PDB file of C-alpha atoms in Angstrom:
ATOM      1  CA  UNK N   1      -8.712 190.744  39.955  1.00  0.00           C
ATOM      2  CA  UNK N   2      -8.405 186.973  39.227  1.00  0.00           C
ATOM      3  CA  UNK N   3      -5.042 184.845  38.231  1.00  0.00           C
ATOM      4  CA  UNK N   4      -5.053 181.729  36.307  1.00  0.00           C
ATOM      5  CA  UNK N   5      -2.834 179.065  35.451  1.00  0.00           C
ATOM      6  CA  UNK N   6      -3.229 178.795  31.482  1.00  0.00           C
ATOM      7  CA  UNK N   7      -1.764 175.185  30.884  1.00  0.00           C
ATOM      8  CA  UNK N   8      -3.807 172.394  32.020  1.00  0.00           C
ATOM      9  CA  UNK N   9      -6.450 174.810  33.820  1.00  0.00           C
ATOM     10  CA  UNK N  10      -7.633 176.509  31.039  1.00  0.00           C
ATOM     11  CA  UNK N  11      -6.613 174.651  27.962  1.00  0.00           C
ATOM     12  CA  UNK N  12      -7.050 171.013  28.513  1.00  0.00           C
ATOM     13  CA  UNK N  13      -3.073 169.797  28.183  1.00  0.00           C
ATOM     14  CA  UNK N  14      -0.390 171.845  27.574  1.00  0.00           C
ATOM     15  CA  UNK N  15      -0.018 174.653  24.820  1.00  0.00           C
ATOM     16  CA  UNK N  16       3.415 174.692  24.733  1.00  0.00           C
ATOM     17  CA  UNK N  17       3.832 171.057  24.134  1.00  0.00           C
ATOM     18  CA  UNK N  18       0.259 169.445  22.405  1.00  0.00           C
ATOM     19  CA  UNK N  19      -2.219 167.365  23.355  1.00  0.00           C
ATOM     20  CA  UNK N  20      -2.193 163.749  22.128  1.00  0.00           C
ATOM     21  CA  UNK N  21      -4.723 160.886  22.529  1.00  0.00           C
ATOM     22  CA  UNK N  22      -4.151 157.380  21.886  1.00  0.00           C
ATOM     23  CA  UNK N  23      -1.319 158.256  19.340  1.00  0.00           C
ATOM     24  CA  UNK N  24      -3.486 160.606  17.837  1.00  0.00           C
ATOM     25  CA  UNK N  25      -2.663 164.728  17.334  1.00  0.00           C
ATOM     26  CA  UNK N  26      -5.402 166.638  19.202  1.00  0.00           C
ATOM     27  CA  UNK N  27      -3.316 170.324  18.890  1.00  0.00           C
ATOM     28  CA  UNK N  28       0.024 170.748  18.204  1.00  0.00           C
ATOM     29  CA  UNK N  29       2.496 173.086  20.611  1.00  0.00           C
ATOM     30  CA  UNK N  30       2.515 176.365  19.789  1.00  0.00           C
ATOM     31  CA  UNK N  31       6.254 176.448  20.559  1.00  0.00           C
ATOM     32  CA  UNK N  32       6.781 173.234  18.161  1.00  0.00           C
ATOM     33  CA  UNK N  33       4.578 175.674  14.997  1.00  0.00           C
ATOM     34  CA  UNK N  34       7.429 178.777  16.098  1.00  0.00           C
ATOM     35  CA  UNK N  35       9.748 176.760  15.925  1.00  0.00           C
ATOM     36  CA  UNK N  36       8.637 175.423  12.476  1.00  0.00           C
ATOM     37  CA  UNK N  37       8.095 178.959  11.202  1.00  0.00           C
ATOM     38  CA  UNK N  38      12.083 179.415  11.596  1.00  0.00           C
ATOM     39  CA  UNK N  39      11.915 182.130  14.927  1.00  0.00           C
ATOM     40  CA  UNK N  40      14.862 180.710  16.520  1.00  0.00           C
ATOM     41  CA  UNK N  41      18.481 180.526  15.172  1.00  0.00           C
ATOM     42  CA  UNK N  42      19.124 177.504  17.766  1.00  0.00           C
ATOM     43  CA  UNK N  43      16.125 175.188  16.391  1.00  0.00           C
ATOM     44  CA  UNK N  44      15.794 175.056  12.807  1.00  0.00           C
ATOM     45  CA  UNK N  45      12.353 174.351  11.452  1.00  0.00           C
ATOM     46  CA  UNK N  46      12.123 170.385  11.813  1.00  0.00           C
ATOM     47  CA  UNK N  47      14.383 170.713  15.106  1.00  0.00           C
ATOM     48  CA  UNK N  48      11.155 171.001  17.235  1.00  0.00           C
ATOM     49  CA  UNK N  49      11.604 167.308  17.874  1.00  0.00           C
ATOM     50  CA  UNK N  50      15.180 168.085  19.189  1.00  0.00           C
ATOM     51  CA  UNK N  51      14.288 171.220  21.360  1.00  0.00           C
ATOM     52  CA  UNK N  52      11.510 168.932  23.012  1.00  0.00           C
ATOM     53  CA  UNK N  53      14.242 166.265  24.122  1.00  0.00           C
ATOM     54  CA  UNK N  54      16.621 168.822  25.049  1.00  0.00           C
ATOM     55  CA  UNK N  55      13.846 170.600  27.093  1.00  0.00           C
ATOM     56  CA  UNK N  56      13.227 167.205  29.007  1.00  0.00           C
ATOM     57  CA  UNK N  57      17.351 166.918  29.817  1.00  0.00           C
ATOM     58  CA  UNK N  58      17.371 170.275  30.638  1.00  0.00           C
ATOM     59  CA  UNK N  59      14.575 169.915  33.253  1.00  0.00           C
ATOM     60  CA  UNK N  60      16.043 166.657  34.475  1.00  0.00           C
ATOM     61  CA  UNK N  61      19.866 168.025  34.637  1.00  0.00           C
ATOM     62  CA  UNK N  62      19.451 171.640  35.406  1.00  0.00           C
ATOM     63  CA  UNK N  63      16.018 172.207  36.935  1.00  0.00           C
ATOM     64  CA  UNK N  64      13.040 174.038  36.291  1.00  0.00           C
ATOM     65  CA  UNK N  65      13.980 178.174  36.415  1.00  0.00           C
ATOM     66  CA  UNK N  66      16.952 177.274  33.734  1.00  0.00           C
ATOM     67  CA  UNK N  67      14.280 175.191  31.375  1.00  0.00           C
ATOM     68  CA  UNK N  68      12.041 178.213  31.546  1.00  0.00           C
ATOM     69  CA  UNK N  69      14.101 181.050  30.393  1.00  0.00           C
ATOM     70  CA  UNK N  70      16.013 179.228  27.602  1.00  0.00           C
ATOM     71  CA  UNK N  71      12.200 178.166  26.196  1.00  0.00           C
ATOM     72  CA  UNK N  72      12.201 181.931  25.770  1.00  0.00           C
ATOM     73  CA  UNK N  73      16.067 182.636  24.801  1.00  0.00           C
ATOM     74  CA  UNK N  74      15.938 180.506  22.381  1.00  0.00           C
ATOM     75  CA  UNK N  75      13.521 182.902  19.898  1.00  0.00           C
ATOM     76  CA  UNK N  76      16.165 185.462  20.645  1.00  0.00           C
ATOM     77  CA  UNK N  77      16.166 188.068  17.251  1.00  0.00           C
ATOM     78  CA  UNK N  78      12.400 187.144  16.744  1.00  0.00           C
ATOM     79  CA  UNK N  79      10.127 190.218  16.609  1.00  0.00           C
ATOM     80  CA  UNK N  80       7.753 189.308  19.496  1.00  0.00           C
ATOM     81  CA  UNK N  81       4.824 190.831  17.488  1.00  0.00           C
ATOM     82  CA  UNK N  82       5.261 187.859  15.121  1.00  0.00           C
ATOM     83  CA  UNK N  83       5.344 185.491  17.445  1.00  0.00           C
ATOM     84  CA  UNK N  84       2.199 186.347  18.803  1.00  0.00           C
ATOM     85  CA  UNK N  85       0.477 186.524  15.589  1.00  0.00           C
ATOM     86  CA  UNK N  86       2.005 183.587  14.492  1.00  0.00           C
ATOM     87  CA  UNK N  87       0.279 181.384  17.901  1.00  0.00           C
ATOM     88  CA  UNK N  88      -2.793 183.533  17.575  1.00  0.00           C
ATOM     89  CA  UNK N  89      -2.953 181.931  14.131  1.00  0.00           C
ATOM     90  CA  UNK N  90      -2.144 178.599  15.259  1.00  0.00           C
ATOM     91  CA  UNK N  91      -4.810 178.739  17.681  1.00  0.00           C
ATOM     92  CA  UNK N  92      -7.716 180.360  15.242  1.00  0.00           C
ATOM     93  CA  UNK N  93      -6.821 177.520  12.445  1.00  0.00           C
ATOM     94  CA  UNK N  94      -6.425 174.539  14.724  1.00  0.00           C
ATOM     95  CA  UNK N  95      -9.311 175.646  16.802  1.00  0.00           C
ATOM     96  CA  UNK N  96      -7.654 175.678  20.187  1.00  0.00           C
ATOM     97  CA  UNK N  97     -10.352 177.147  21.954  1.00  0.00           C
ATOM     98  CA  UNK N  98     -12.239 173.834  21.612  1.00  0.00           C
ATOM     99  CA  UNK N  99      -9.703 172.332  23.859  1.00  0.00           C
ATOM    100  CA  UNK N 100     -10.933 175.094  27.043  1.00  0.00           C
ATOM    101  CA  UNK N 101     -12.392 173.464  30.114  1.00  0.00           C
ATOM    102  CA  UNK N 102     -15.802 174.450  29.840  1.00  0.00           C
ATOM    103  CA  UNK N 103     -16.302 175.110  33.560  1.00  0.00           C
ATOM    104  CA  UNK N 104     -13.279 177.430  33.780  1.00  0.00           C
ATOM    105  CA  UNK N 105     -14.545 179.370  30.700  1.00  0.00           C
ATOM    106  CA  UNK N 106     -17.882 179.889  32.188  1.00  0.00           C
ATOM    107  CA  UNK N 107     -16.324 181.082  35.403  1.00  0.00           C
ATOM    108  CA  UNK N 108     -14.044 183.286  33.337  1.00  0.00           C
ATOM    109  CA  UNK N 109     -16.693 185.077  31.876  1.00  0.00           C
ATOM    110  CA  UNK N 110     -18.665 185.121  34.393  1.00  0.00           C
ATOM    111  CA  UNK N 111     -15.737 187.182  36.463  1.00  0.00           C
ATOM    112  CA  UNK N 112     -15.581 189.682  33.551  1.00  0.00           C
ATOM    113  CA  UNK N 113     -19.585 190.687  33.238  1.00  0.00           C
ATOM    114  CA  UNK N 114     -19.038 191.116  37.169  1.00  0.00           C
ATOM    115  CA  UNK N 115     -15.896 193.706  36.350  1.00  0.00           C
ATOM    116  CA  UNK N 116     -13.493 190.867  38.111  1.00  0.00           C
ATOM    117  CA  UNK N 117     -10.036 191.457  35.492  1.00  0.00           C
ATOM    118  CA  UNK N 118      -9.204 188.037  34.774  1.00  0.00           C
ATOM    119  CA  UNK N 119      -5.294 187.728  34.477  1.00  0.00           C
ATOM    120  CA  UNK N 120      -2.816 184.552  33.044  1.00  0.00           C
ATOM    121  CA  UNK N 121       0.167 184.047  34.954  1.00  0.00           C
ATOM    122  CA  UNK N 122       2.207 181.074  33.106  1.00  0.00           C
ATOM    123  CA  UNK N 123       5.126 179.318  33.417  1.00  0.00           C
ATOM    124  CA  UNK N 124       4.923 179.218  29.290  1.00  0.00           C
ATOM    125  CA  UNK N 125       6.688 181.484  26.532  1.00  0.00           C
ATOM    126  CA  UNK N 126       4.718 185.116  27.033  1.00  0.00           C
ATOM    127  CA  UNK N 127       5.062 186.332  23.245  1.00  0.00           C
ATOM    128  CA  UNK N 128       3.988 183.278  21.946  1.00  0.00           C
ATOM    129  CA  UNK N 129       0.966 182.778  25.017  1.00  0.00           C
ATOM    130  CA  UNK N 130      -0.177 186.011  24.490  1.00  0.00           C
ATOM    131  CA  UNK N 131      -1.650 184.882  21.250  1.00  0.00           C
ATOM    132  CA  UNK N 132      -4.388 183.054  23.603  1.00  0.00           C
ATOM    133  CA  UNK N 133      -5.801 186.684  24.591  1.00  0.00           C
ATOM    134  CA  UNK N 134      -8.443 186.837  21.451  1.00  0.00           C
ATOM    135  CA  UNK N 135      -9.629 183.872  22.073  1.00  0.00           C
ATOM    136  CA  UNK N 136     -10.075 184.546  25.754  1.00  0.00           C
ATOM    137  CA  UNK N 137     -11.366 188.194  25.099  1.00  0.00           C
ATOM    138  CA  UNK N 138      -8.717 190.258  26.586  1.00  0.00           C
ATOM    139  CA  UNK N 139      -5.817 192.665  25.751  1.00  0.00           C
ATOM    140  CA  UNK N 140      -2.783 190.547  25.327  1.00  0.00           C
ATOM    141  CA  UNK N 141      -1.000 192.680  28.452  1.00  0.00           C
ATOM    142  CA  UNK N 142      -3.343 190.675  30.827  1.00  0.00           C
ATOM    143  CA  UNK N 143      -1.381 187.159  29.771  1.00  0.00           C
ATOM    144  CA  UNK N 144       1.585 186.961  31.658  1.00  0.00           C
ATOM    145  CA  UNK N 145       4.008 184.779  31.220  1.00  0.00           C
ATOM    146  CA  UNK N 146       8.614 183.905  31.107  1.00  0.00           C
ATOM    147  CA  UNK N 147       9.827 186.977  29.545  1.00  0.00           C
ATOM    148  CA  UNK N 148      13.042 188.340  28.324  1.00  0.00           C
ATOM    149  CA  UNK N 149      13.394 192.026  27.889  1.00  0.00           C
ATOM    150  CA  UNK N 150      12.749 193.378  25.057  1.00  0.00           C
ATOM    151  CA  UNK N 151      15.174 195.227  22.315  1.00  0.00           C
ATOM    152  CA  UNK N 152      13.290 196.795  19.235  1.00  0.00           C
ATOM    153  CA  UNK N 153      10.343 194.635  19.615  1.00  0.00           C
ATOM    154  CA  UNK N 154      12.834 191.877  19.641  1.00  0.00           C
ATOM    155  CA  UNK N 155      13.104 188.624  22.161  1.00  0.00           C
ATOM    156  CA  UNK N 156      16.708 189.260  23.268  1.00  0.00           C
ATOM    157  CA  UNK N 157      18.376 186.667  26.032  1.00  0.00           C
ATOM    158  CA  UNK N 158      18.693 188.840  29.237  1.00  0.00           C
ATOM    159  CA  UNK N 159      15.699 187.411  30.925  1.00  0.00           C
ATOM    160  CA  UNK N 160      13.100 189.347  32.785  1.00  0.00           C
ATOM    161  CA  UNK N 161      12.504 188.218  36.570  1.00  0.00           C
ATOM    162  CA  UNK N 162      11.070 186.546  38.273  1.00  0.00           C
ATOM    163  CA  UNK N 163      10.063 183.229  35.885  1.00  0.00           C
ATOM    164  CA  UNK N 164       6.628 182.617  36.390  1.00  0.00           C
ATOM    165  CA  UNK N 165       6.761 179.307  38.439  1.00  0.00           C
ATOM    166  CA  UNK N 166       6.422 178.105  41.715  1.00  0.00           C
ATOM    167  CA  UNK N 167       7.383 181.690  43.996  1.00  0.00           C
ATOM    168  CA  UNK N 168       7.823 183.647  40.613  1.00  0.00           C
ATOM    169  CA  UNK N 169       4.024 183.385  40.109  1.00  0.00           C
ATOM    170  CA  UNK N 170       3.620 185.064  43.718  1.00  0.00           C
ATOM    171  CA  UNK N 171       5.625 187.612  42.589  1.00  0.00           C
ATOM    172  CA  UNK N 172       3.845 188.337  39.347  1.00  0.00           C
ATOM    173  CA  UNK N 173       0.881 188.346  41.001  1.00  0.00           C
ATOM    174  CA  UNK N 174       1.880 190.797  44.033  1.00  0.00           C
ATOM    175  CA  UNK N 175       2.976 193.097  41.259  1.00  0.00           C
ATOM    176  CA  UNK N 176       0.135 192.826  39.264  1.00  0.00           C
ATOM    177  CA  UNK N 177      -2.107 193.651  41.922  1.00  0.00           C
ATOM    178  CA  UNK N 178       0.045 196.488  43.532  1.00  0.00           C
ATOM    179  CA  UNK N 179       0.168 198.116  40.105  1.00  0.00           C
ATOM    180  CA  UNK N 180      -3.432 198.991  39.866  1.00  0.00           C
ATOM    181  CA  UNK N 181      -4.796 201.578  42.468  1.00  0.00           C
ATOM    182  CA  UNK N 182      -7.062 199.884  45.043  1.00  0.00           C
ATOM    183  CA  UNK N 183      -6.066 196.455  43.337  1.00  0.00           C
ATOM    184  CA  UNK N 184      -7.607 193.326  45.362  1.00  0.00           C
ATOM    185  CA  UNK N 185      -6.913 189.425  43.985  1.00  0.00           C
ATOM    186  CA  UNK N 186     -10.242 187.924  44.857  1.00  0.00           C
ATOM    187  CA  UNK N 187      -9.355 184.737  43.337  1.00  0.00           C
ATOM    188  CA  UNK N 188      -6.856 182.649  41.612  1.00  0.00           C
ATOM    189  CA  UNK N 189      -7.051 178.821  39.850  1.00  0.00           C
ATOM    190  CA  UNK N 190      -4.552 176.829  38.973  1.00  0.00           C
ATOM    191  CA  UNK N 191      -3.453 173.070  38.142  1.00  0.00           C
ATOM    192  CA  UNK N 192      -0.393 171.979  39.893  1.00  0.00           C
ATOM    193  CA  UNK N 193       0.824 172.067  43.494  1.00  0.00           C
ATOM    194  CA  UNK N 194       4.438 172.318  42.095  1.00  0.00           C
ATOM    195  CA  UNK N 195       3.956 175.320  39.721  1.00  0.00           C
ATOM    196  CA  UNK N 196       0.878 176.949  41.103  1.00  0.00           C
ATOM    197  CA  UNK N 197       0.625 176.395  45.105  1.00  0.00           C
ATOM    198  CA  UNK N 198       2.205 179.128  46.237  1.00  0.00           C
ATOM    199  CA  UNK N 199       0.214 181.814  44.495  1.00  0.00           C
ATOM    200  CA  UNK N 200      -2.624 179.944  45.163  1.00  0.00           C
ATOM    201  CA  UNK N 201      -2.008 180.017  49.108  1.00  0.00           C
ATOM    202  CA  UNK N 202      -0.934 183.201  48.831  1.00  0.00           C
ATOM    203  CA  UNK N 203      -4.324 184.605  47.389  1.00  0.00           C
ATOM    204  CA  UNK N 204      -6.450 181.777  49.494  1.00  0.00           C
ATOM    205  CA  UNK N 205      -4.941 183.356  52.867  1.00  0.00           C
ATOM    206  CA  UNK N 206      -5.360 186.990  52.202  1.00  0.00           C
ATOM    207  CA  UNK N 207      -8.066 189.022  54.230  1.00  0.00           C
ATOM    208  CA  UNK N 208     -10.113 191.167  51.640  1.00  0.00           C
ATOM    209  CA  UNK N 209     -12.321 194.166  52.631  1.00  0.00           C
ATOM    210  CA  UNK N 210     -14.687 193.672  54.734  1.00  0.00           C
ATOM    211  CA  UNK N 211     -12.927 190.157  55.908  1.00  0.00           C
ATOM    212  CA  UNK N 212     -13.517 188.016  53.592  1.00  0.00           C
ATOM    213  CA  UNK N 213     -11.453 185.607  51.744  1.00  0.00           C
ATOM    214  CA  UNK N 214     -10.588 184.949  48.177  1.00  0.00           C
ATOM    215  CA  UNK N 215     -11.337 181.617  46.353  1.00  0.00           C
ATOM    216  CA  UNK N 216      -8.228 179.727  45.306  1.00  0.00           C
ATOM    217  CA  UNK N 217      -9.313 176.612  43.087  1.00  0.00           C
ATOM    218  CA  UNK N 218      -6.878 173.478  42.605  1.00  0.00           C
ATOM    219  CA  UNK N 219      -8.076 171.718  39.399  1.00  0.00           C
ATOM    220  CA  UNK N 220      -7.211 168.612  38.547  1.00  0.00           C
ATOM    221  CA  UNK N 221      -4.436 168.303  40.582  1.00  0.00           C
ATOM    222  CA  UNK N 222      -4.668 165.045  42.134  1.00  0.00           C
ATOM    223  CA  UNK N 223      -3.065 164.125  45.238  1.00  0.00           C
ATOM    224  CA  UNK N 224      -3.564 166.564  48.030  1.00  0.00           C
ATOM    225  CA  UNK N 225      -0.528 168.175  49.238  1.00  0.00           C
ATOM    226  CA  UNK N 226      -0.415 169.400  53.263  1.00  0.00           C
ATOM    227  CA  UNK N 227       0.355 173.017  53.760  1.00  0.00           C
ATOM    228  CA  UNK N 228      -1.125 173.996  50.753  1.00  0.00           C
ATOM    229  CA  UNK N 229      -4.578 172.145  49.907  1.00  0.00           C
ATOM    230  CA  UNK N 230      -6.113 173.415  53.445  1.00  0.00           C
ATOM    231  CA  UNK N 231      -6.207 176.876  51.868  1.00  0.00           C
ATOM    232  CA  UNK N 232      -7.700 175.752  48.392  1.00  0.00           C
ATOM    233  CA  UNK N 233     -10.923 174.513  46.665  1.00  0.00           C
ATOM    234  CA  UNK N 234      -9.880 171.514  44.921  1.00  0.00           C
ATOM    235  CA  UNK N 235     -11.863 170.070  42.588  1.00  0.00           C
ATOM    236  CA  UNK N 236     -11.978 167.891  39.124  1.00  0.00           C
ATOM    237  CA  UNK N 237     -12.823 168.845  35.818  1.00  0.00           C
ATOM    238  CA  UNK N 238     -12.744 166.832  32.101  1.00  0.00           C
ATOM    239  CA  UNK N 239     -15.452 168.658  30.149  1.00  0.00           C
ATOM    240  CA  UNK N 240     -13.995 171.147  27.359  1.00  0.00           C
ATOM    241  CA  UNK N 241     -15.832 173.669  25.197  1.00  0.00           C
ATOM    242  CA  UNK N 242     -16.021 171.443  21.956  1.00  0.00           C
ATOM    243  CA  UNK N 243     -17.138 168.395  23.305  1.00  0.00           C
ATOM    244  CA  UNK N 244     -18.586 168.446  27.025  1.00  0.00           C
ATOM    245  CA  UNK N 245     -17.370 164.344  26.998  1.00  0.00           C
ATOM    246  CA  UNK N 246     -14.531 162.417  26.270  1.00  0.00           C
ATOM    247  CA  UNK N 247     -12.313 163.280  23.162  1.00  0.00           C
ATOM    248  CA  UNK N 248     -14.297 162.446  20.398  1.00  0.00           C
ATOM    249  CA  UNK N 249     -11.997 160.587  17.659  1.00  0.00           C
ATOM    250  CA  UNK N 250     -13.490 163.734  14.978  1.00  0.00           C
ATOM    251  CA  UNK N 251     -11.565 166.101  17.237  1.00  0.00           C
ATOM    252  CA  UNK N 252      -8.087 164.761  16.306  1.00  0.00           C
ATOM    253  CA  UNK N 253      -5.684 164.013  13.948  1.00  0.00           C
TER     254      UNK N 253
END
């Protein structure tokens, strides 16, 4: 088994919130089209704006676990079948897939024709991120992501531990792999020291049969960080799927 990061090791920027570049649209958020679409009762269609400010005071004032479960809470009374189909839709019409980091894609793939089960644990909104699984070739139940339980196939607000960042990922992934007889994590990638260290030391100091170790890969995420970056690869990538240079001016809005 194999655990990614989605945002920023995956996609190039961040699904939930776009990619822009030099004033120009690249994708829009995913959250921002749900939004749109009228699947929350606090953000009415053109409110995306407003959710996105209140997201960053939210952050600021409150902290990080708080931010992350009211991004989900706030679709509460959405079907969570529609909000998957309505990102998956997003992401076939405005080509998202163009915006994948070639490298990781190749490695992704190249996991799966070994029989490696390639797994997303995110930080982002899971019925709206598990639209991504066509497009990455897998059953939605493999993207993982902040979660509230689930009523009816409804998004209600009592929120499903733990949040997938920072420790919460370890968790995730400790359940993930204990879940699945004779589960091993061989390797895990992710982005950010802050939201994806710790299950990226976790899975780059286990012992695995035989005694080896698995590959954890820091991409992209600049400035190395002691305690942590001793037990990763790290490494830098730019190239994406649609255009193996820099964003071509064709590619966005």
């Amino acid at each position: 088994m194999a655990f990614w990061d989605f945002d920023g090791t995956i996609i190039k920027g961040d699904i939930g919130i776009g990619l822009t570049d030099g004033g120009r649209v690249c994708y829009r958020s995913i959250i921002g089209s749900a939004l749109a679409e009228g699947y929350s009762r606090i953000y009415r269609g053109a409110e995306a704006e407003r959710r996105w400010r209140d997201d960053l005071a939210r952050f600021s004032e409150i902290g990080p676990w708080l931010t992350q479960a009211f991004d989900v809470q706030m679709f509460a009374g959405a079907r969570t079948a529609d909000l998957t189909a309505c990102a998956a839709r997003k992401i076939r019409e405005g080509r998202l897939d163009r915006w994948y980091f070639a490298s990781s894609m190749a490695i992704w793939r190249a996991l799966e024709k070994a029989g490696v089960l390639n797994f997303v644990v995110s930080a982002n909104v899971e019925p709206l991120l598990r639209g991504v699984a066509e497009s990455l070739g897998v059953e939605p139940e493999r993207i993982n992501a902040c979660r509230t339980e689930v009523v009816a196939g409804r998004v209600t607000t009592k929120v499903v531990y733990p949040l997938l960042f920072g420790p919460g990922k370890t968790e995730a992934v400790r359940a993930i792999v204990q879940s699945r007889p004779h589960g091993v994590a061989v390797a895990g990638f992710g982005n950010s020291y802050k939201t994806d260290g710790d299950f990226l030391r976790y899975i780059g100091t286990q012992t695995l049969p035989g005694g080896a170790r698995p590959l954890a890969v820091m991409i992209n995420g600049g400035e190395t960080v002691s305690g942590y970056s001793e037990h990763f690869l790290c490494v830098e990538q730019s190239a994406v799927v649609g255009n193996v240079g820099s964003l071509m001016k064709e590619d966005c809005e």
